[in-house]
Short mmCIF file of C-alpha atoms in Angstrom, two decimals:
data_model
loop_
_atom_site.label_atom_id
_atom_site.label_comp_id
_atom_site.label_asym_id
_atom_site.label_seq_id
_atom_site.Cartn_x
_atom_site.Cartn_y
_atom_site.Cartn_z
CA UNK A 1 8.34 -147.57 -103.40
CA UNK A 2 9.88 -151.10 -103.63
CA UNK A 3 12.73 -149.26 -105.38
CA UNK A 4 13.02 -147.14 -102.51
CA UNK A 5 13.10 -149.95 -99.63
CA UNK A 6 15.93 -151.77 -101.76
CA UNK A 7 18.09 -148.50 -102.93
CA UNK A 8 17.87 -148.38 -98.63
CA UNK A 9 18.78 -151.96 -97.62
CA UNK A 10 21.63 -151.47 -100.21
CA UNK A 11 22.99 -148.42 -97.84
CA UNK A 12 22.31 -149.92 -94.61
CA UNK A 13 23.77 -153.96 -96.08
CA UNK A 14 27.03 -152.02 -97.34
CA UNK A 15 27.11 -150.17 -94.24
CA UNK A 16 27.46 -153.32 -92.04
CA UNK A 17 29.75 -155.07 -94.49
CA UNK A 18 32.34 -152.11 -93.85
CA UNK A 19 31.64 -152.42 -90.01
CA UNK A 20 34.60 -152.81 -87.85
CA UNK A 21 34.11 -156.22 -86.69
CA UNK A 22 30.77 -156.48 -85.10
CA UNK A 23 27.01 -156.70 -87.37
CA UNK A 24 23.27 -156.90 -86.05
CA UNK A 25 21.93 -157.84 -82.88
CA UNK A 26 19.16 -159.13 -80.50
CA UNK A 27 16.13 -158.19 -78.47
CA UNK A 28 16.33 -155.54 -75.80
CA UNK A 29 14.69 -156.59 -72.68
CA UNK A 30 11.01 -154.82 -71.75
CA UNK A 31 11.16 -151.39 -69.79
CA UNK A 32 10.05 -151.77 -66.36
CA UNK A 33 7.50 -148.79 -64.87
CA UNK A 34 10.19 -148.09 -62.25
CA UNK A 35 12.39 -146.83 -64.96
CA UNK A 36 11.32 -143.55 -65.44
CA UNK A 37 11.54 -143.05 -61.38
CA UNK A 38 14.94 -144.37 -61.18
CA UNK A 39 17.71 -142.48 -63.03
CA UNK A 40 20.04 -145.17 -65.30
CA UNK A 41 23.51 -145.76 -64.81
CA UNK A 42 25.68 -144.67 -67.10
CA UNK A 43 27.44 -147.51 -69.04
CA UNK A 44 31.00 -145.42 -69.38
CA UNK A 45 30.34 -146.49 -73.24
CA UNK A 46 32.25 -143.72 -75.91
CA UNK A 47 31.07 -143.67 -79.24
CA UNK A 48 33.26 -141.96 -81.81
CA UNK A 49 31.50 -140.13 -84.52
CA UNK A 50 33.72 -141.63 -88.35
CA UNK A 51 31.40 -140.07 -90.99
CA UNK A 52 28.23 -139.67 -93.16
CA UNK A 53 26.46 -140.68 -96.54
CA UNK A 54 23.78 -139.37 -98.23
CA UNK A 55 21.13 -141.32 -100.16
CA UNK A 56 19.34 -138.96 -101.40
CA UNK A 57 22.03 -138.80 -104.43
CA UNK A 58 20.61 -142.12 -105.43
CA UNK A 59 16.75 -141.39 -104.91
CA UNK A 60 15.27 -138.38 -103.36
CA UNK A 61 13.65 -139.51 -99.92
CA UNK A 62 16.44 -141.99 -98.85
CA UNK A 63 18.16 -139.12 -96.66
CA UNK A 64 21.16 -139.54 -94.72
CA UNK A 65 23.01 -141.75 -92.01
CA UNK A 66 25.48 -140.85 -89.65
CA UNK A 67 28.08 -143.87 -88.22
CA UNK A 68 29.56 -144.49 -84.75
CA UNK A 69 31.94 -146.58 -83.66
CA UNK A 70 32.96 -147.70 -80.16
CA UNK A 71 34.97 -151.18 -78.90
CA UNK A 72 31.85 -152.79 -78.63
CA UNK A 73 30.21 -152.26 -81.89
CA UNK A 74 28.77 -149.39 -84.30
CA UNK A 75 26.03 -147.10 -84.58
CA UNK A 76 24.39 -146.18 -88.04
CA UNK A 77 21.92 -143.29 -87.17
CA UNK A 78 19.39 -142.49 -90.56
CA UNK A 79 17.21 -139.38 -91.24
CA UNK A 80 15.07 -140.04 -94.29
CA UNK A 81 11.30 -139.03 -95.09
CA UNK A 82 10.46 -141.41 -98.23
CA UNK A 83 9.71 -138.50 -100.06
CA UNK A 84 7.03 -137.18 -97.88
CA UNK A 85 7.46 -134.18 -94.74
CA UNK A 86 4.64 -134.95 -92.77
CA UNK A 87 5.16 -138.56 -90.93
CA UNK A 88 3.47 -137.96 -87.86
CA UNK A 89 5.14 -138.33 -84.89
CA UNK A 90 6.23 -141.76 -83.14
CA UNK A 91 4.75 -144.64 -84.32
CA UNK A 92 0.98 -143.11 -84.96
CA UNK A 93 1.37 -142.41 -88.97
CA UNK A 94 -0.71 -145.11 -90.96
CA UNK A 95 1.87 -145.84 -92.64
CA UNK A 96 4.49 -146.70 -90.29
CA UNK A 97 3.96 -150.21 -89.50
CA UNK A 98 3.90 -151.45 -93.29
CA UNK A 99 7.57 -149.70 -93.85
CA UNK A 100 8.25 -150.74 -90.46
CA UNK A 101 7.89 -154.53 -91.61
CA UNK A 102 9.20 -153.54 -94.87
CA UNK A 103 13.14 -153.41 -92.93
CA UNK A 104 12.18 -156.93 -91.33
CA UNK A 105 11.23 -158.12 -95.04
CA UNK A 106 14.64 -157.28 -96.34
CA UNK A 107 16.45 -159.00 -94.19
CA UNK A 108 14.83 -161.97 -95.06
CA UNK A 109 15.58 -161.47 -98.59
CA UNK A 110 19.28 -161.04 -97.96
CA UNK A 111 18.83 -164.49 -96.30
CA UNK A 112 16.95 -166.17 -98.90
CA UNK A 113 19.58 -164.81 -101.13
CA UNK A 114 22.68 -165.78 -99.24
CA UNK A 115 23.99 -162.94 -97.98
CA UNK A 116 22.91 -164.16 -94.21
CA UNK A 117 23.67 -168.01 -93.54
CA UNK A 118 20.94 -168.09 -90.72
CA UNK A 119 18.92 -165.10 -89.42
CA UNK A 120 16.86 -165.38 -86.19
CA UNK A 121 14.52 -162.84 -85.78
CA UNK A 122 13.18 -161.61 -82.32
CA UNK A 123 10.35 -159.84 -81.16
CA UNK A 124 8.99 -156.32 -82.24
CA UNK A 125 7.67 -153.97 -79.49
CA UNK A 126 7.45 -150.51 -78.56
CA UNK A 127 9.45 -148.17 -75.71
CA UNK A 128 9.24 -144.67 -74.90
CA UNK A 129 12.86 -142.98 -75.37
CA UNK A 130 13.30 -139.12 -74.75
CA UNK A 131 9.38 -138.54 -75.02
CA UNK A 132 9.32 -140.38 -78.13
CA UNK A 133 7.65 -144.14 -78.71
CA UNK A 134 10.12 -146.27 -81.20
CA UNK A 135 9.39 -149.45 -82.74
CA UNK A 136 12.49 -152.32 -82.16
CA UNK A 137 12.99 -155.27 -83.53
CA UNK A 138 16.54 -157.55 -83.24
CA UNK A 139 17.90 -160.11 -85.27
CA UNK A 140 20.71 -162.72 -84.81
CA UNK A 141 22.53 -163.00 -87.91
CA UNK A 142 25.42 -164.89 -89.29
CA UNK A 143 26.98 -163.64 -92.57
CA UNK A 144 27.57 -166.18 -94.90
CA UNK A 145 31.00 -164.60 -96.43
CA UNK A 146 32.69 -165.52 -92.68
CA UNK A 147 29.98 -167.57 -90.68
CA UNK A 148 30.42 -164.64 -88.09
CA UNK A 149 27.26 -164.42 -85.77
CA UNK A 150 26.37 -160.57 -85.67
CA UNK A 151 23.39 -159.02 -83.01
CA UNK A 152 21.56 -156.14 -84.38
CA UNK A 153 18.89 -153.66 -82.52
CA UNK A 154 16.75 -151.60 -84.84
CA UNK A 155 14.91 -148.74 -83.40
CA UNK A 156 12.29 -146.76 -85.67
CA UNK A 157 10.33 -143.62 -85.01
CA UNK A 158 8.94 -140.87 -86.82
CA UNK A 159 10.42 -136.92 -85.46
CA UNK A 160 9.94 -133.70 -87.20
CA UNK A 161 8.03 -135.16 -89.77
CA UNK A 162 10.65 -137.40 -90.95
CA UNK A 163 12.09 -141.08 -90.38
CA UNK A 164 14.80 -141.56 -87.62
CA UNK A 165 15.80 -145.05 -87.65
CA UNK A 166 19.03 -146.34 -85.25
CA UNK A 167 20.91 -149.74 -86.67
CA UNK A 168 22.87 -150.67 -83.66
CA UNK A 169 25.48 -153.48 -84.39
CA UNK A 170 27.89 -155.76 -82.01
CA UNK A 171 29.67 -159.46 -82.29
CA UNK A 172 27.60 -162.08 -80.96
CA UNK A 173 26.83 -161.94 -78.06
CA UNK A 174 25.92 -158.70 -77.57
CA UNK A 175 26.76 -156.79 -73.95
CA UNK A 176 24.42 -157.98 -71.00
CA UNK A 177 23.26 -154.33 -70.98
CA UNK A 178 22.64 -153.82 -74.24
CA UNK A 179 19.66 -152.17 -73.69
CA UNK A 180 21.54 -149.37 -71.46
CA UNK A 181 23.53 -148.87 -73.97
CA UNK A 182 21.01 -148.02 -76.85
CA UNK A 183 18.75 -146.13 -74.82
CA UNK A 184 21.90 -143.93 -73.56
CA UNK A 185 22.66 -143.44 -76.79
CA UNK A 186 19.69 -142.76 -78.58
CA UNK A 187 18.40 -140.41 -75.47
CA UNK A 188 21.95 -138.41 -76.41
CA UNK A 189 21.62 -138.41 -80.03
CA UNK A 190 18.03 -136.84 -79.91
CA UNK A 191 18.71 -134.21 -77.16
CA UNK A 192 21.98 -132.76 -79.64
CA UNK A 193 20.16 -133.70 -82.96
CA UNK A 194 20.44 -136.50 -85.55
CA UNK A 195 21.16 -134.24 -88.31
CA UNK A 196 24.67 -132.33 -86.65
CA UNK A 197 26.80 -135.61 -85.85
CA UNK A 198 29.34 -134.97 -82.60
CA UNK A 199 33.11 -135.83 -83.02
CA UNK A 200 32.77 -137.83 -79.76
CA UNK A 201 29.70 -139.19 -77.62
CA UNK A 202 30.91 -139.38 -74.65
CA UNK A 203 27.75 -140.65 -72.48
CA UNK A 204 29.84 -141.20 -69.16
CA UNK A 205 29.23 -137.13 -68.75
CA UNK A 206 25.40 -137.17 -69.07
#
């Protein structure tokens, strides 16, 4: 299993050291009760679909991610199952929590080890998206190759029996609505499907 978790990090480290300028981010801001009443904004945000990787050539359960890219940042969407088909749904599987701190423990290592120079580490807590409850966690970090501060939002759930995990990236600081733009996203990305990336998200057109 500890194979697993580091065969992953490897995907999603790489994945940000190819990003176009921007890296991890910060905490999103609590939802309020009014929210569900009140229909968002849209934030006029485009994300551009650029391509896909699979994992599972390395190790059967690490699955596949899906990247995005916009002019504020990037969007690395992953579908995995860690070998098993039957995660239940949300955040309610008994095993969720220990490979949800298992993501939060590898950045840590990649600090201790020097990829990160500093890495600040906010709050976890949970939010209802598109009828599903997701775990996020951010993280300020500054990459030691270029002492570049980076914000990154990680939102986990379970769906379908797998793992759908979101690795939103952007230069530090991250937009003041940040936590528009994820939850546009994210309530897109779910309605069309993880697995079938789109050419272009346009989430003006909601």
């Amino acid at each position: 299993m500890k194979m697993l978790f580091a065969l992953l990090l490897a995907g999603l480290l790489s994945a940000c050291a190819t990003a176009p300028g921007s890296g991890p981010a910060t905490t999103a801001q609590s939802a309020h009760p009014t929210e569900a009443a009140t229909a968002p904004q849209p934030t006029g945000v485009q994300w551009q679909y650029i391509n896909s990787r699979s994992y599972d050539a390395l190790n059967a359960g690490l699955g596949n991610s899906h990247r995005y890219e916009s002019g504020i940042g990037w969007i690395d969407v992953y579908v995995y199952d860690m070998k098993r088909t039957n995660w239940l749904p949300g955040v309610a599987d008994p095993q969720f929590d220990e490979h949800f701190k298992s993501t939060i423990a590898e950045v840590q290592r990649a600090t201790t080890q020097g990829m990160y120079a500093s890495a600040k580490i906010g709050p976890t807590r949970d939010v209802q998206i598109e009828g599903l409850t997701f775990r996020t966690i951010s993280f300020r970090l500054v990459h030691a190759r270029d002492n570049k501060a980076y914000d990154s939002y990680t939102y986990l759930t379970a769906r379908n029996g797998r793992l759908l995990k979101y690795r939103m990236s952007f230069n530090a600081p991250a937009p003041a609505n940040v936590e528009a733009i994820a939850r546009e996203f994210i309530e897109r990305n779910v309605r069309t499907g993880p697995d079938t990336p789109v050419g272009t998200r346009n989430l003006r057109s909601t």
